[in-house]
Short mmCIF file of N, CA and C in Angstrom, two decimals:
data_model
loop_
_atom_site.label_atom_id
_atom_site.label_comp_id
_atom_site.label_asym_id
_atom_site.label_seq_id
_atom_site.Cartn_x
_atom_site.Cartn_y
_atom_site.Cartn_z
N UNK A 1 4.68 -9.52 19.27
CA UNK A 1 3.41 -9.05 18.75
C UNK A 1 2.48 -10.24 18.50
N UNK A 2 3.16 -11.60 17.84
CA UNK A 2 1.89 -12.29 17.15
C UNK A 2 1.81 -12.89 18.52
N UNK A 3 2.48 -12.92 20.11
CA UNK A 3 1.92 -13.64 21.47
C UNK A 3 0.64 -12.87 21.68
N UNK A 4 0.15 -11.47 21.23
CA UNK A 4 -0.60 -10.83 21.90
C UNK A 4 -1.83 -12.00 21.23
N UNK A 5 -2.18 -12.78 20.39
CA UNK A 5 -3.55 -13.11 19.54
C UNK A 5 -3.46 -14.51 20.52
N UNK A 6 -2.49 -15.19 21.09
CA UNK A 6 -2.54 -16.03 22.10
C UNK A 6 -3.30 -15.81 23.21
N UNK A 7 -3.49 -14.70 23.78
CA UNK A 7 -3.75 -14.19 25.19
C UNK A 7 -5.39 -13.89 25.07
N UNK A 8 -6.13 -14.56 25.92
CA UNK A 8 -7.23 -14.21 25.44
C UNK A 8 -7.76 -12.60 26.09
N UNK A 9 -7.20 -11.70 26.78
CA UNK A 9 -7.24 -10.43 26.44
C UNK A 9 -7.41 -9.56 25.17
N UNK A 10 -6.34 -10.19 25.04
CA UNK A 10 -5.71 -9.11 23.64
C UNK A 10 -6.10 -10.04 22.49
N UNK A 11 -6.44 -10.94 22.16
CA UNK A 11 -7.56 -11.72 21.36
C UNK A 11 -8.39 -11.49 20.17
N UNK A 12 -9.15 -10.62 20.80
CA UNK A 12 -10.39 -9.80 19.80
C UNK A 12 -9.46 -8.63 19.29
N UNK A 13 -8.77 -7.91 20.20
CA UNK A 13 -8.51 -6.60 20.23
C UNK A 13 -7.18 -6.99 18.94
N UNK A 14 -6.22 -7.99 18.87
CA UNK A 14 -5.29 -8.05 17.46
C UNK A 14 -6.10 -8.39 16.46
N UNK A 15 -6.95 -9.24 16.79
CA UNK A 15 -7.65 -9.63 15.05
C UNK A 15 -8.19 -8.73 14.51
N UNK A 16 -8.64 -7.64 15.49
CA UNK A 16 -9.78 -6.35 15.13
C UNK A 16 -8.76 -5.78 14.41
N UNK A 17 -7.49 -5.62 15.13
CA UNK A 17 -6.57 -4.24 14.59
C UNK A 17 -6.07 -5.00 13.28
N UNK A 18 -5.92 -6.40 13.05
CA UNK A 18 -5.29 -6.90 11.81
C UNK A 18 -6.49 -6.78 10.94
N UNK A 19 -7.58 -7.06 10.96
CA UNK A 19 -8.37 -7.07 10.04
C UNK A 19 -8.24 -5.46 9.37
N UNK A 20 -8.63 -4.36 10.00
CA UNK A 20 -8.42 -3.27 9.99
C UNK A 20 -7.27 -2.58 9.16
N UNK A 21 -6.25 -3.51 9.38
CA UNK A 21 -4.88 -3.30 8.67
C UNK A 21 -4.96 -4.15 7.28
N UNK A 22 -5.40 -4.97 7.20
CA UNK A 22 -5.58 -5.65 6.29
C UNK A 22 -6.34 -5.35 5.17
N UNK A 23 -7.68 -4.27 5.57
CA UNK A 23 -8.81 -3.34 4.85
C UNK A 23 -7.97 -2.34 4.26
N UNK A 24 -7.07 -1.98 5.01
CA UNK A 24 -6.31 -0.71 4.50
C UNK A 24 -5.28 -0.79 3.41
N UNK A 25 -4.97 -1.77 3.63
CA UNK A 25 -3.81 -2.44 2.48
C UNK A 25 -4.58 -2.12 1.31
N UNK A 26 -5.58 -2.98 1.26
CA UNK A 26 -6.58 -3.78 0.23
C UNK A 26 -6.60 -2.59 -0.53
N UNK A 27 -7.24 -1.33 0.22
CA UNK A 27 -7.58 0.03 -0.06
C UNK A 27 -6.36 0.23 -1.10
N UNK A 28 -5.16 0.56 -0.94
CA UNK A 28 -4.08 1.28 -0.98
C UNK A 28 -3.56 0.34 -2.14
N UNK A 29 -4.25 -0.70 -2.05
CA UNK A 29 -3.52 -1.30 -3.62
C UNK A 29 -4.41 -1.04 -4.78
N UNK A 30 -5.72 -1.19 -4.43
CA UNK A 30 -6.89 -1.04 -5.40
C UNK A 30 -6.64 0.03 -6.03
N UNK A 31 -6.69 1.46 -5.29
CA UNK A 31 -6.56 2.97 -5.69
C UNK A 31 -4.83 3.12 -6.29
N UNK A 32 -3.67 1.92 -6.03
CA UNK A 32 -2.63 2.27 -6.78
C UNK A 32 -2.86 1.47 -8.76
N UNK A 33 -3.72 0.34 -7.86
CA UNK A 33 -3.72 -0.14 -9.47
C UNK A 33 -4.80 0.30 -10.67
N UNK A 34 -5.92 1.30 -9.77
CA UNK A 34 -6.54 1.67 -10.66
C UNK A 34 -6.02 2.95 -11.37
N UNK A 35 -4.84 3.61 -10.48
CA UNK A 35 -4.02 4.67 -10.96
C UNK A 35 -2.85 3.95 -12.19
N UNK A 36 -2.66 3.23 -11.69
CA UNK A 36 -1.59 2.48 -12.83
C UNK A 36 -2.29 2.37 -13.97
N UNK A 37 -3.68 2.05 -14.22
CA UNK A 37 -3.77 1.57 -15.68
C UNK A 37 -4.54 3.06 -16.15
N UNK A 38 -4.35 4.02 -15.86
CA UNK A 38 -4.91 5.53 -16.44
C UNK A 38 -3.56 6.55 -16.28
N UNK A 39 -2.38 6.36 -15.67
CA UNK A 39 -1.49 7.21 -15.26
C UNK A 39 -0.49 7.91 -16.74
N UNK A 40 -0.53 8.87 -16.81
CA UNK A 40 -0.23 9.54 -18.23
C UNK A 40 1.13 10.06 -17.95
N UNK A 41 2.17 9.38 -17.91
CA UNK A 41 3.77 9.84 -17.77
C UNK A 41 4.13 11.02 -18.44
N UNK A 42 3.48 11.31 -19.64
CA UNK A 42 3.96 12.73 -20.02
C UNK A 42 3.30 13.88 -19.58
N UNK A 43 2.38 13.95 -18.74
CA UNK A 43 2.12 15.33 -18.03
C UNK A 43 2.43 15.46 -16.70
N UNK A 44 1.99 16.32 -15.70
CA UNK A 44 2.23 16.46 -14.45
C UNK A 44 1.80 15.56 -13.40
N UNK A 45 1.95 14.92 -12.54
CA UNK A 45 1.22 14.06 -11.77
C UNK A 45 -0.22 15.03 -10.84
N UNK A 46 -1.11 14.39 -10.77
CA UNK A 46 -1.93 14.66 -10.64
C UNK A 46 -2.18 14.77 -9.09
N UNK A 47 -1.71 13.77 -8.54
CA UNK A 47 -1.89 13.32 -7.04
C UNK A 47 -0.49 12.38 -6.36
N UNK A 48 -0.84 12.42 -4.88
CA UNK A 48 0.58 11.71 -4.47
C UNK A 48 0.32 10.02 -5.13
N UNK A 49 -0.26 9.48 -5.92
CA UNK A 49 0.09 7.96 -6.29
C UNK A 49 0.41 7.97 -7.70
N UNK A 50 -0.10 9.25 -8.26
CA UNK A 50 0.68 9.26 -9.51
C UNK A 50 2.26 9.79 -9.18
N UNK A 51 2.38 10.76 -8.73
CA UNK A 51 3.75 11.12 -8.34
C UNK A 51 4.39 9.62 -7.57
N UNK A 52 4.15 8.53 -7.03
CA UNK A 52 4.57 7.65 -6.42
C UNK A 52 4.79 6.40 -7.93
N UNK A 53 4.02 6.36 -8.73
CA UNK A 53 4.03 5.68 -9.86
C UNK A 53 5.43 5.95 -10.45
N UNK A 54 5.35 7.83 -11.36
CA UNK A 54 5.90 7.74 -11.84
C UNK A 54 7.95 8.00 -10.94
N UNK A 55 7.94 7.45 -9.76
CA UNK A 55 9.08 7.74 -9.03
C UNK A 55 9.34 6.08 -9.36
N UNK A 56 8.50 5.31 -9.26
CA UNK A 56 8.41 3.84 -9.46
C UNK A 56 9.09 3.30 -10.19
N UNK A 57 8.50 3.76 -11.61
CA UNK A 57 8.45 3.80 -12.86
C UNK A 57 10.44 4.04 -13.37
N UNK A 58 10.07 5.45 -12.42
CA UNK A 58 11.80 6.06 -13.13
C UNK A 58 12.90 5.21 -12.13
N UNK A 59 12.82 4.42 -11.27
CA UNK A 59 13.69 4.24 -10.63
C UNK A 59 13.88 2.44 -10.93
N UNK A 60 12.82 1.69 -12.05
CA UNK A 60 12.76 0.81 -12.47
C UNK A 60 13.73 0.93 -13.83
N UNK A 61 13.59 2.03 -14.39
CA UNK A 61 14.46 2.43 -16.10
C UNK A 61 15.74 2.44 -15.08
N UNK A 62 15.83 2.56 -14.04
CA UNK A 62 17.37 3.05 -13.50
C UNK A 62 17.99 2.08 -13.43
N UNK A 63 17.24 0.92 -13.12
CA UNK A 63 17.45 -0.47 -12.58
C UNK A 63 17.77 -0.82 -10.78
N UNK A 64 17.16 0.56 -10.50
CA UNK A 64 16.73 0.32 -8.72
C UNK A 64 15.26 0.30 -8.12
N UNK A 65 14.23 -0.27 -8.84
CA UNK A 65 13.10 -0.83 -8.17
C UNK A 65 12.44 -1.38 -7.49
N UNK A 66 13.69 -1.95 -6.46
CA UNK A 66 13.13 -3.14 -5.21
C UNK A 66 12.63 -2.66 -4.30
N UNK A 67 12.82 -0.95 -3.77
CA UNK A 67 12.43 -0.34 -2.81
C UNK A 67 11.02 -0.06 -3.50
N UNK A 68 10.38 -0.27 -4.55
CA UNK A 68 8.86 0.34 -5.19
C UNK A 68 8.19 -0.67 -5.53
N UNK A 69 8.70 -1.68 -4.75
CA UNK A 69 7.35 -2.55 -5.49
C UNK A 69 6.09 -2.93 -4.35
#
C-alpha cells in the first residue's frame, strides 16, 4: 500500500484518499470526546457512541479495555 504514494500515478490519488481518512478519524474522535464529557451512565444510551462509551466504560471495570481504546 504505502509503494502506491511512490508511483507517480497513484500519487495524488493516496494522499487524496489519506487525507480523507485522516478527516474522518478527526471526525470520529471529536464527536466521541464530546460524547464522553456529557455521557450520563445511569440512563439509557442515547445513540451508537454512547452505547459504545458505556461498553468501554464496562469492559474497563472488568479489566478488559485494550480492545476500546
Amino acid at each position: 500500500v504505502n509503494l502506491a504514494k511512490h508511483l507517480p500515478i497513484f500519487n495524488r490519488l493516496y494522499y487524496q484518499i489519506k487525507e480523507a481518512g485522516d478527516k474522518l478519524n478527526n471526525f470520529y474522535k471529536t464527536r466521541i470526546e464530546e460524547h464522553n464529557k456529557r455521557v450520563d451512565y445511569d440512563s439509557e444510551p442515547t445513540d451508537f457512541v454512547e452505547a459504545f462509551l458505556r461498553q468501554k466504560a464496562q469492559r474497563e471495570a472488568e479489566g478488559d479495555g485494550e480492545f476500546y481504546s
